[in-house]
Short mmCIF file of C-alpha atoms in Angstrom, two decimals:
data_model
loop_
_atom_site.label_atom_id
_atom_site.label_comp_id
_atom_site.label_asym_id
_atom_site.label_seq_id
_atom_site.Cartn_x
_atom_site.Cartn_y
_atom_site.Cartn_z
CA MET A 526 7.74 -4.26 -10.05
CA SER A 527 10.37 -2.47 -12.14
CA ALA A 528 11.65 -3.84 -15.34
CA ALA A 529 14.61 -6.20 -14.98
CA ARG A 530 17.99 -4.60 -15.12
CA GLU A 531 20.42 -6.03 -17.54
CA GLY A 532 22.15 -9.03 -16.01
CA ALA A 533 20.35 -8.54 -12.58
CA PRO A 534 18.74 -11.70 -11.16
CA ALA A 535 15.02 -11.94 -11.64
CA SER A 536 12.47 -10.97 -8.89
CA TRP A 537 10.29 -13.86 -7.46
CA GLU A 538 7.24 -13.48 -5.36
CA VAL A 539 7.19 -15.80 -2.33
CA PHE A 540 4.11 -17.67 -0.93
CA LEU A 541 4.27 -19.50 2.37
CA ARG A 542 1.95 -21.90 4.15
CA ALA A 543 2.84 -21.21 7.67
CA ARG A 544 0.72 -23.86 9.34
CA ARG A 545 -1.59 -26.73 8.61
CA GLY A 546 -5.01 -25.48 7.66
CA LEU A 547 -3.91 -22.31 6.09
CA ALA A 548 -3.66 -21.22 2.46
CA HIS A 549 -0.42 -20.14 1.02
CA GLN A 550 0.09 -16.46 1.68
CA HIS A 551 2.19 -13.87 -0.11
CA VAL A 552 5.01 -12.84 2.14
CA GLY A 553 7.42 -10.78 0.02
CA SER A 554 9.85 -11.23 -2.79
CA VAL A 555 13.56 -12.40 -3.35
CA ARG A 556 15.99 -11.86 -6.15
CA ALA A 557 17.47 -15.10 -7.67
CA ALA A 558 18.96 -16.32 -10.98
CA GLY A 559 16.76 -19.36 -11.17
CA PRO A 560 13.79 -21.24 -9.57
CA ASP A 561 15.97 -23.42 -7.23
CA ALA A 562 18.00 -20.51 -6.08
CA ALA A 563 14.87 -18.51 -5.46
CA LEU A 564 13.32 -21.31 -3.42
CA ALA A 565 16.58 -21.47 -1.31
CA ALA A 566 16.67 -17.78 -0.84
CA ALA A 567 12.95 -17.75 0.13
CA ARG A 568 13.60 -20.57 2.70
CA ASP A 569 16.53 -18.69 4.21
CA LEU A 570 14.54 -15.43 4.39
CA TYR A 571 10.96 -16.35 5.38
CA THR A 572 11.28 -19.67 7.40
CA ARG A 573 13.79 -18.90 10.05
CA ARG A 574 11.07 -19.56 12.69
CA GLY A 575 7.96 -21.51 13.27
CA GLU A 576 7.18 -24.75 11.59
CA PRO A 577 6.48 -23.76 7.93
CA LEU A 578 4.97 -26.35 5.68
CA SER A 579 5.35 -25.28 2.19
CA LEU A 580 6.85 -22.63 0.05
CA TRP A 581 6.08 -21.41 -3.59
CA VAL A 582 8.04 -18.98 -5.69
CA VAL A 583 6.64 -17.48 -8.78
CA ARG A 584 8.53 -15.11 -11.12
CA SER A 585 7.21 -11.56 -10.50
CA ASP A 586 6.91 -10.87 -14.23
CA ALA A 587 4.78 -14.13 -14.73
CA LEU A 588 1.95 -12.81 -12.50
CA HIS A 589 -1.02 -11.62 -14.46
CA THR A 590 -2.92 -9.10 -12.28
CA ALA A 591 -6.04 -6.97 -12.38
CA SER A 592 -5.32 -3.20 -11.83
CA PRO A 593 -6.92 -1.43 -8.87
CA ASP A 594 -7.80 1.29 -11.40
CA GLU A 595 -10.37 -1.05 -12.90
CA ARG A 596 -12.00 -1.67 -9.63
CA ASP A 597 -15.50 -0.71 -10.57
CA PRO A 598 -15.97 -2.43 -13.72
CA TYR A 599 -13.79 -5.39 -12.81
CA PHE A 600 -14.90 -6.11 -9.21
CA ALA A 601 -18.40 -4.89 -9.38
CA GLY A 602 -19.82 -8.29 -8.32
CA ALA A 603 -20.07 -7.64 -4.55
CA ARG A 604 -21.33 -4.10 -4.27
CA HIS A 605 -25.04 -3.18 -4.54
CA LYS A 606 -26.02 -6.79 -4.30
CA PRO A 607 -27.20 -7.21 -0.71
CA TYR A 608 -29.15 -10.27 -1.76
CA ARG A 609 -25.91 -12.23 -1.77
CA TYR A 610 -25.66 -12.14 2.04
CA PRO A 611 -27.57 -14.01 4.65
CA GLU A 612 -28.37 -10.96 6.66
CA HIS A 613 -30.52 -9.80 3.83
CA TYR A 614 -33.17 -12.31 4.69
CA ALA A 615 -35.56 -12.86 7.56
CA PRO A 616 -33.84 -14.64 10.53
CA LEU A 617 -34.76 -18.38 10.94
CA THR A 618 -35.68 -17.95 14.63
CA GLU A 619 -37.64 -15.09 16.40
CA LYS A 620 -34.40 -13.27 17.20
CA GLY A 621 -31.72 -14.97 15.12
CA PRO A 622 -28.02 -14.68 15.78
CA GLU A 623 -27.84 -12.14 12.94
CA GLY A 624 -29.97 -9.66 14.93
CA GLU A 625 -32.87 -7.74 13.42
CA HIS A 626 -33.97 -8.80 10.01
CA HIS A 627 -33.09 -6.25 7.28
CA ALA A 628 -36.15 -4.63 5.60
CA MET B 3 3.67 22.32 -36.41
CA THR B 4 0.25 21.14 -37.69
CA ALA B 5 -2.74 21.04 -35.39
CA PRO B 6 -3.93 17.62 -34.50
CA THR B 7 -7.37 16.68 -35.76
CA THR B 8 -8.45 15.59 -32.36
CA ASN B 9 -7.18 17.00 -29.06
CA PRO B 10 -5.64 14.15 -27.08
CA ALA B 11 -5.63 16.19 -23.88
CA THR B 12 -9.39 16.55 -24.05
CA GLU B 13 -9.86 12.88 -24.75
CA ASP B 14 -7.59 11.96 -21.84
CA SER B 15 -9.39 14.03 -19.33
CA ALA B 16 -12.63 12.44 -20.29
CA THR B 17 -11.51 8.89 -19.56
CA ALA B 18 -8.64 9.16 -16.94
CA PRO B 19 -9.60 10.57 -13.49
CA ASP B 20 -7.75 13.77 -12.90
CA GLU B 21 -5.10 14.22 -10.30
CA GLU B 22 -7.33 16.09 -7.87
CA GLU B 23 -9.75 13.19 -7.84
CA LEU B 24 -7.04 10.61 -7.35
CA LEU B 25 -5.39 12.74 -4.52
CA ALA B 26 -8.90 12.99 -2.82
CA HIS B 27 -9.19 9.19 -2.97
CA PHE B 28 -5.70 8.80 -1.59
CA ASP B 29 -6.32 11.24 1.27
CA ALA B 30 -9.53 9.55 2.10
CA LEU B 31 -7.74 6.13 2.41
CA ILE B 32 -5.09 7.57 4.64
CA ALA B 33 -7.89 9.36 6.78
CA ASP B 34 -9.70 6.11 7.18
CA GLY B 35 -6.62 4.30 8.37
CA GLU B 36 -6.60 2.10 5.30
CA THR B 37 -3.20 1.02 3.75
CA ILE B 38 -1.86 2.18 0.48
CA GLU B 39 -1.01 -0.70 -1.77
CA PRO B 40 1.78 -1.02 -4.54
CA ARG B 41 -0.39 -0.29 -7.56
CA ASP B 42 -2.55 2.41 -5.95
CA TRP B 43 -2.03 6.03 -7.25
CA MET B 44 -0.01 7.92 -4.78
CA PRO B 45 1.65 11.49 -4.72
CA ASP B 46 5.21 11.61 -5.88
CA GLY B 47 6.34 13.09 -2.57
CA TYR B 48 4.79 10.10 -0.70
CA ARG B 49 6.64 7.71 -2.92
CA ARG B 50 9.95 9.58 -2.56
CA MET B 51 9.65 9.78 1.18
CA LEU B 52 8.97 6.06 1.45
CA VAL B 53 11.77 5.00 -0.89
CA ARG B 54 14.18 7.22 1.05
CA GLN B 55 13.04 6.01 4.47
CA ILE B 56 12.79 2.27 3.53
CA ALA B 57 16.16 2.34 1.79
CA GLN B 58 17.91 4.10 4.71
CA HIS B 59 16.30 1.47 7.00
CA ALA B 60 17.37 -1.51 4.78
CA HIS B 61 20.87 -0.18 4.52
CA SER B 62 21.08 0.22 8.36
CA GLU B 63 20.05 -3.37 8.77
CA ILE B 64 22.82 -4.68 6.65
CA ILE B 65 25.50 -2.26 7.74
CA GLY B 66 24.40 -3.00 11.34
CA MET B 67 25.56 -6.63 10.83
CA GLN B 68 29.22 -5.55 10.88
CA PRO B 69 29.90 -4.42 14.48
CA GLU B 70 28.38 -7.65 15.92
CA GLY B 71 29.38 -9.87 13.11
CA ALA B 72 33.01 -9.16 13.93
CA TRP B 73 32.56 -10.99 17.26
CA LEU B 74 31.06 -14.29 15.81
CA THR B 75 34.31 -16.15 15.86
CA ARG B 76 35.16 -14.80 19.28
CA ALA B 77 31.93 -15.56 21.27
CA PRO B 78 32.68 -16.92 24.68
CA SER B 79 30.58 -20.05 24.37
CA LEU B 80 28.86 -22.21 21.70
CA HIS B 81 25.51 -21.10 23.03
CA ARG B 82 26.36 -17.37 22.78
CA LYS B 83 27.84 -17.99 19.32
CA SER B 84 24.56 -19.72 18.06
CA VAL B 85 22.50 -16.88 19.42
CA LEU B 86 24.68 -14.20 17.85
CA LEU B 87 24.70 -16.09 14.52
CA ALA B 88 20.94 -16.16 14.64
CA LYS B 89 20.77 -12.52 15.43
CA VAL B 90 23.14 -11.36 12.67
CA GLN B 91 21.34 -13.60 10.20
CA ASP B 92 18.05 -11.91 11.26
CA GLU B 93 19.66 -8.35 10.49
CA ALA B 94 20.42 -9.58 6.99
CA GLY B 95 16.84 -10.81 6.69
CA HIS B 96 15.43 -7.52 7.83
CA GLY B 97 17.41 -5.80 5.15
CA LEU B 98 16.03 -8.13 2.57
CA TYR B 99 12.44 -7.77 3.80
CA LEU B 100 12.80 -4.05 3.34
CA TYR B 101 14.57 -4.14 -0.05
CA SER B 102 11.68 -6.26 -1.17
CA ALA B 103 9.20 -3.66 0.15
CA ALA B 104 11.13 -0.80 -1.50
CA GLU B 105 11.00 -2.74 -4.85
CA THR B 106 7.17 -2.57 -4.77
CA LEU B 107 7.57 1.25 -5.21
CA GLY B 108 9.20 0.82 -8.59
CA VAL B 109 12.93 1.05 -7.62
CA ASP B 110 15.47 -1.72 -8.11
CA ARG B 111 17.38 -3.09 -5.15
CA ALA B 112 20.64 -3.13 -7.12
CA ASP B 113 20.30 0.61 -7.68
CA LEU B 114 19.63 1.10 -3.93
CA LEU B 115 22.85 -0.87 -2.96
CA ASP B 116 24.74 1.08 -5.57
CA ALA B 117 23.53 4.25 -3.97
CA LEU B 118 24.74 2.94 -0.56
CA HIS B 119 28.10 1.98 -1.93
CA HIS B 120 28.62 5.37 -3.52
CA GLY B 121 27.38 7.66 -0.75
CA ARG B 122 24.21 8.80 -2.44
CA GLN B 123 22.23 7.06 0.29
CA ARG B 124 23.21 6.25 3.90
CA ALA B 125 22.81 3.87 6.60
CA SER B 126 22.19 4.93 10.32
CA ALA B 127 25.43 6.47 11.72
CA THR B 128 24.75 4.35 14.89
CA PHE B 129 26.80 1.60 13.34
CA ASN B 130 29.61 3.82 12.47
CA HIS B 131 30.85 3.13 16.03
CA PRO B 132 33.11 0.12 16.67
CA ALA B 133 32.35 -2.85 18.90
CA LEU B 134 35.46 -2.86 20.99
CA THR B 135 34.64 -5.69 23.52
CA TRP B 136 32.33 -8.72 23.73
CA ALA B 137 30.09 -6.60 26.02
CA ASP B 138 29.45 -4.38 23.08
CA THR B 139 27.52 -7.05 21.39
CA GLY B 140 25.20 -7.04 24.47
CA ALA B 141 25.00 -3.28 24.70
CA ILE B 142 24.15 -2.98 20.93
CA ALA B 143 21.38 -5.48 21.19
CA TRP B 144 19.95 -4.16 24.43
CA LEU B 145 20.25 -0.41 23.64
CA THR B 146 20.17 0.02 19.86
CA ASP B 147 17.79 -2.88 19.04
CA GLY B 148 15.76 -1.74 22.08
CA ALA B 149 15.59 1.71 20.48
CA ALA B 150 14.70 0.13 17.20
CA VAL B 151 11.74 -1.76 18.72
CA ILE B 152 10.42 1.52 20.10
CA ASN B 153 10.90 3.24 16.77
CA GLN B 154 9.59 0.44 14.71
CA ALA B 155 6.57 -0.81 16.74
CA PRO B 156 4.41 2.17 15.30
CA LEU B 157 5.77 1.38 11.79
CA CYS B 158 3.84 -1.84 11.95
CA ARG B 159 0.83 0.43 11.29
CA THR B 160 2.52 2.78 8.70
CA SER B 161 0.28 3.62 5.87
CA TYR B 162 2.15 1.79 3.07
CA GLY B 163 1.06 -1.84 3.08
CA PRO B 164 4.29 -3.70 2.10
CA TYR B 165 6.36 -1.58 4.50
CA ALA B 166 3.97 -2.31 7.43
CA ARG B 167 3.98 -6.03 6.65
CA ALA B 168 7.78 -6.07 6.53
CA MET B 169 7.87 -4.20 9.76
CA ARG B 170 5.65 -6.79 11.50
CA ARG B 171 8.03 -9.55 10.67
CA VAL B 172 11.07 -7.32 11.77
CA CYS B 173 9.46 -6.43 15.08
CA GLN B 174 8.68 -10.04 16.01
CA GLU B 175 12.35 -10.85 15.58
CA GLU B 176 13.74 -7.69 17.18
CA ALA B 177 12.05 -8.70 20.47
CA PHE B 178 14.43 -11.74 20.63
CA HIS B 179 17.39 -9.43 19.81
CA VAL B 180 16.63 -7.16 22.77
CA ARG B 181 15.96 -9.95 25.17
CA GLN B 182 19.12 -11.90 24.39
CA GLY B 183 21.16 -8.64 24.63
CA TYR B 184 19.76 -7.91 28.01
CA ASP B 185 20.53 -11.47 29.04
CA LEU B 186 24.09 -11.15 27.89
CA MET B 187 24.49 -7.95 29.87
CA ARG B 188 22.95 -9.54 32.94
CA ALA B 189 25.36 -12.52 32.75
CA LEU B 190 28.26 -9.97 32.70
CA CYS B 191 26.80 -7.95 35.58
CA GLU B 192 26.44 -11.08 37.73
CA GLY B 193 30.02 -12.10 36.93
CA THR B 194 33.39 -10.86 38.10
CA SER B 195 34.18 -7.20 38.74
CA GLU B 196 36.16 -7.10 35.48
CA GLN B 197 33.05 -8.35 33.64
CA ARG B 198 30.84 -5.73 35.31
CA GLU B 199 33.34 -3.04 34.33
CA MET B 200 33.40 -4.30 30.77
CA ALA B 201 29.56 -4.11 30.66
CA GLN B 202 29.52 -0.56 32.16
CA ASP B 203 32.14 0.58 29.64
CA ALA B 204 30.12 -0.69 26.67
CA VAL B 205 27.01 0.99 27.90
CA ASN B 206 29.04 4.26 28.31
CA ARG B 207 29.98 4.08 24.64
CA TRP B 208 26.55 2.89 23.16
CA TRP B 209 24.18 5.15 25.13
CA LEU B 210 24.67 8.26 23.09
CA PRO B 211 24.49 6.48 19.66
CA ALA B 212 21.45 4.78 20.74
CA VAL B 213 19.60 7.76 22.31
CA ALA B 214 20.70 10.36 19.68
CA LEU B 215 20.96 8.55 16.44
CA MET B 216 18.32 5.81 16.52
CA PHE B 217 15.50 8.36 16.62
CA GLY B 218 16.75 10.87 14.17
CA PRO B 219 17.53 14.57 14.86
CA PRO B 220 15.53 16.68 17.46
CA ASP B 221 12.22 17.80 15.94
CA THR B 222 10.62 19.55 18.89
CA GLU B 223 11.72 22.52 21.07
CA ALA B 224 11.00 20.47 24.17
CA GLY B 225 13.44 17.80 22.80
CA GLY B 226 16.31 20.26 22.94
CA ALA B 227 16.32 21.75 19.38
CA ASP B 228 16.54 25.55 18.98
CA ALA B 229 13.36 27.15 17.47
CA ARG B 230 14.67 27.14 13.88
CA THR B 231 15.88 23.48 13.95
CA ALA B 232 12.70 22.32 15.75
CA ALA B 233 10.65 24.08 13.04
CA LEU B 234 12.63 22.35 10.25
CA GLY B 235 12.53 18.86 11.91
CA ALA B 236 8.84 19.40 12.82
CA ALA B 237 7.93 20.27 9.19
CA VAL B 238 9.41 16.90 7.98
CA SER B 239 7.85 14.92 10.87
CA ARG B 240 4.45 16.66 10.22
CA ARG B 241 4.54 15.72 6.58
CA ALA B 242 5.40 12.11 7.40
CA MET B 243 2.73 12.06 9.99
CA ALA B 244 0.07 13.53 7.75
CA TRP B 245 0.78 10.75 5.30
CA GLY B 246 0.66 8.11 8.04
CA ILE B 247 4.21 7.04 7.42
CA LYS B 248 5.36 8.15 10.88
CA ARG B 249 3.09 8.07 13.94
CA HIS B 250 5.11 10.06 16.49
CA THR B 251 7.83 12.74 16.59
CA ASN B 252 11.51 11.82 17.07
CA ASP B 253 11.53 13.37 20.46
CA GLU B 254 8.39 11.54 21.72
CA LEU B 255 9.94 8.18 20.84
CA ARG B 256 13.32 9.18 22.32
CA GLN B 257 11.49 10.00 25.67
CA ARG B 258 9.77 6.59 25.52
CA PHE B 259 13.11 4.90 25.04
CA VAL B 260 14.71 6.63 28.04
CA ASP B 261 11.62 5.75 30.17
CA THR B 262 12.06 2.08 29.23
CA CYS B 263 15.81 1.83 29.77
CA VAL B 264 16.32 3.55 33.11
CA PRO B 265 14.62 0.88 35.12
CA GLN B 266 16.24 -1.88 33.12
CA ALA B 267 19.69 -0.36 33.77
CA GLU B 268 18.85 -0.15 37.48
CA ARG B 269 18.07 -3.88 37.59
CA LEU B 270 21.38 -4.58 35.98
CA GLY B 271 23.15 -2.34 38.47
CA LEU B 272 24.54 -0.26 35.53
CA THR B 273 24.67 3.51 35.24
CA LEU B 274 23.46 5.21 32.05
CA PRO B 275 26.07 7.85 31.25
CA ASP B 276 23.84 10.90 31.59
CA PRO B 277 23.99 12.70 34.95
CA ALA B 278 20.74 14.57 34.17
CA ILE B 279 18.68 11.36 34.22
CA ARG B 280 16.08 11.84 37.05
CA TRP B 281 12.41 10.97 37.49
CA ASN B 282 10.26 13.95 36.98
CA GLU B 283 7.05 13.46 38.98
CA GLU B 284 5.27 16.37 37.24
CA ARG B 285 5.76 15.16 33.70
CA GLY B 286 5.56 11.43 34.63
CA HIS B 287 8.74 10.82 32.54
CA TYR B 288 12.46 10.66 33.23
CA ASP B 289 14.39 13.96 32.49
CA PHE B 290 17.60 13.45 30.45
CA THR B 291 20.17 15.67 28.69
CA PRO B 292 18.33 16.97 25.58
CA VAL B 293 19.74 15.68 22.32
CA ASP B 294 20.36 19.20 20.84
CA TRP B 295 21.69 19.60 17.38
CA ASP B 296 25.38 19.74 18.58
CA THR B 297 24.94 16.50 20.59
CA TYR B 298 23.45 14.92 17.59
CA ARG B 299 26.19 16.00 15.29
CA ARG B 300 28.81 14.83 17.78
CA ALA B 301 27.26 11.39 17.92
CA LEU B 302 27.18 11.20 14.16
CA GLY B 303 30.93 10.84 13.80
CA ASP B 304 30.63 11.70 10.10
CA ASP B 305 33.45 10.80 7.78
CA THR B 306 35.25 8.98 10.62
CA HIS B 307 37.53 5.99 10.06
CA TRP B 308 34.70 3.59 11.03
CA ALA B 309 32.11 5.31 8.81
CA ARG B 310 34.47 4.71 5.77
CA GLN B 311 35.29 1.29 7.02
CA ARG B 312 31.69 0.09 7.15
CA ILE B 313 31.10 1.00 3.45
CA ALA B 314 34.50 -0.29 2.30
CA HIS B 315 33.73 -3.58 3.98
CA ARG B 316 30.24 -3.79 2.37
CA LEU B 317 31.62 -2.96 -0.99
CA ALA B 318 34.44 -5.64 -0.69
CA ALA B 319 31.85 -8.26 0.35
CA HIS B 320 29.71 -7.31 -2.70
CA GLU B 321 32.66 -7.51 -5.13
CA ASP B 322 34.08 -10.64 -3.56
CA GLY B 323 30.63 -12.23 -4.05
CA ALA B 324 30.43 -11.39 -7.72
CA TRP B 325 31.66 -14.93 -8.80
CA VAL B 326 28.84 -16.49 -6.74
CA ARG B 327 26.19 -14.43 -8.56
CA GLU B 328 27.77 -15.15 -12.00
CA ALA B 329 27.87 -18.88 -11.19
CA ALA B 330 24.15 -18.77 -10.15
CA VAL B 331 23.25 -17.11 -13.48
CA ALA B 332 25.29 -19.73 -15.42
CA TYR B 333 23.67 -22.47 -13.53
CA ALA B 334 20.20 -21.26 -14.01
CA ALA B 335 20.83 -21.06 -17.75
CA ARG B 336 22.20 -24.50 -17.88
CA THR B 337 19.22 -26.19 -16.19
CA ASP B 338 17.02 -24.92 -19.04
CA GLU B 339 18.43 -27.86 -20.95
CA PRO B 340 17.01 -31.34 -20.51
CA ALA B 341 18.25 -32.63 -17.09
CA GLY B 342 20.48 -35.70 -17.15
CA ALA B 343 21.00 -35.66 -20.89
CA ALA B 344 24.72 -36.70 -20.46
CA ALA B 345 23.98 -39.47 -17.98
#
């Protein structure tokens, strides 16, 4: 996201819940002067079809994000920890739905 | 100049991964068919090629609204008018999806529009042709949107994530554009002889812009370019394909388009204006007049009245809309104060 140009409308990230049972999903961004205008622009742009249920807009510069450069120290929780997964353990039946049991 | 007590260059190289390492990681992602996402490291050339392609694409969507938009008030029925309104609105939407994708690469959409307005960037020359009759709205949708679908379907798997996601939305909507265009042409072809003539005339004028311009210049010798041009075009295409931005050569997609259109035209009873079109049993494709460099340039119609008109119209719309943008900014500032304080 580039720095805001002088006088240019702010950038807003758009999140849409397209159907019942789904979480809001990021779909893109719009430019708008304020939150109401951003919501109207997001509606016009991202909900022309289907039966969308809900829209969120969040100012792009208000998002606090982790950088992919920090991947290893930051998101180290899942790698090298096979014991967090069910397949790591002996199956509950002779030949369980998970296949062979991992040694 | 005094020597620094510590050498920052040495310190940097100890902490930051060097460019070679970053490039190797980038290449590995591309090779695995993974997407590149906005905050990933990417080579400058990759970023530049994407900005150029996405911006040109976005500009083409919004300039492409003009030839059809001119027929909104003259549609022959309320149904056709509703359909055309929906289609033209989609084109605006496609432009906005793409400007949004371009902004994830660190450019500002206001700068991209500025570049379009002042000739530093361009829209596809396809839309520098006028829509002279109602049948043109059908021919544009059937042929140029049909060409766009063939061009864009592989872009749904392009290597840059935000571009691929924008293209998946675009492609879903383009399918409606092509179908309604074909339906419009069919209605004319099943009508009076004047209506059939009008449909044929529109196809005669839109075939070349579609087949030549929607796929870009020739980039293979088989496609009709001389050896030097083919080599130049192929170099650009090869680079784009190595980076996973493009998946096919221009000429490959052009052939696919011709193969799709010929049977459709036959069903409508219309003749595509190319006497060389013939089924080639050996190749398993339709032959057609190669889009060589001269044909391409002729179709471009550079610096014509209509080319200037499209940009002038776009610029006028932008300037005439300035008061709306200013009012929106003033309104947003005003709502910061407690609501209903005066009531």
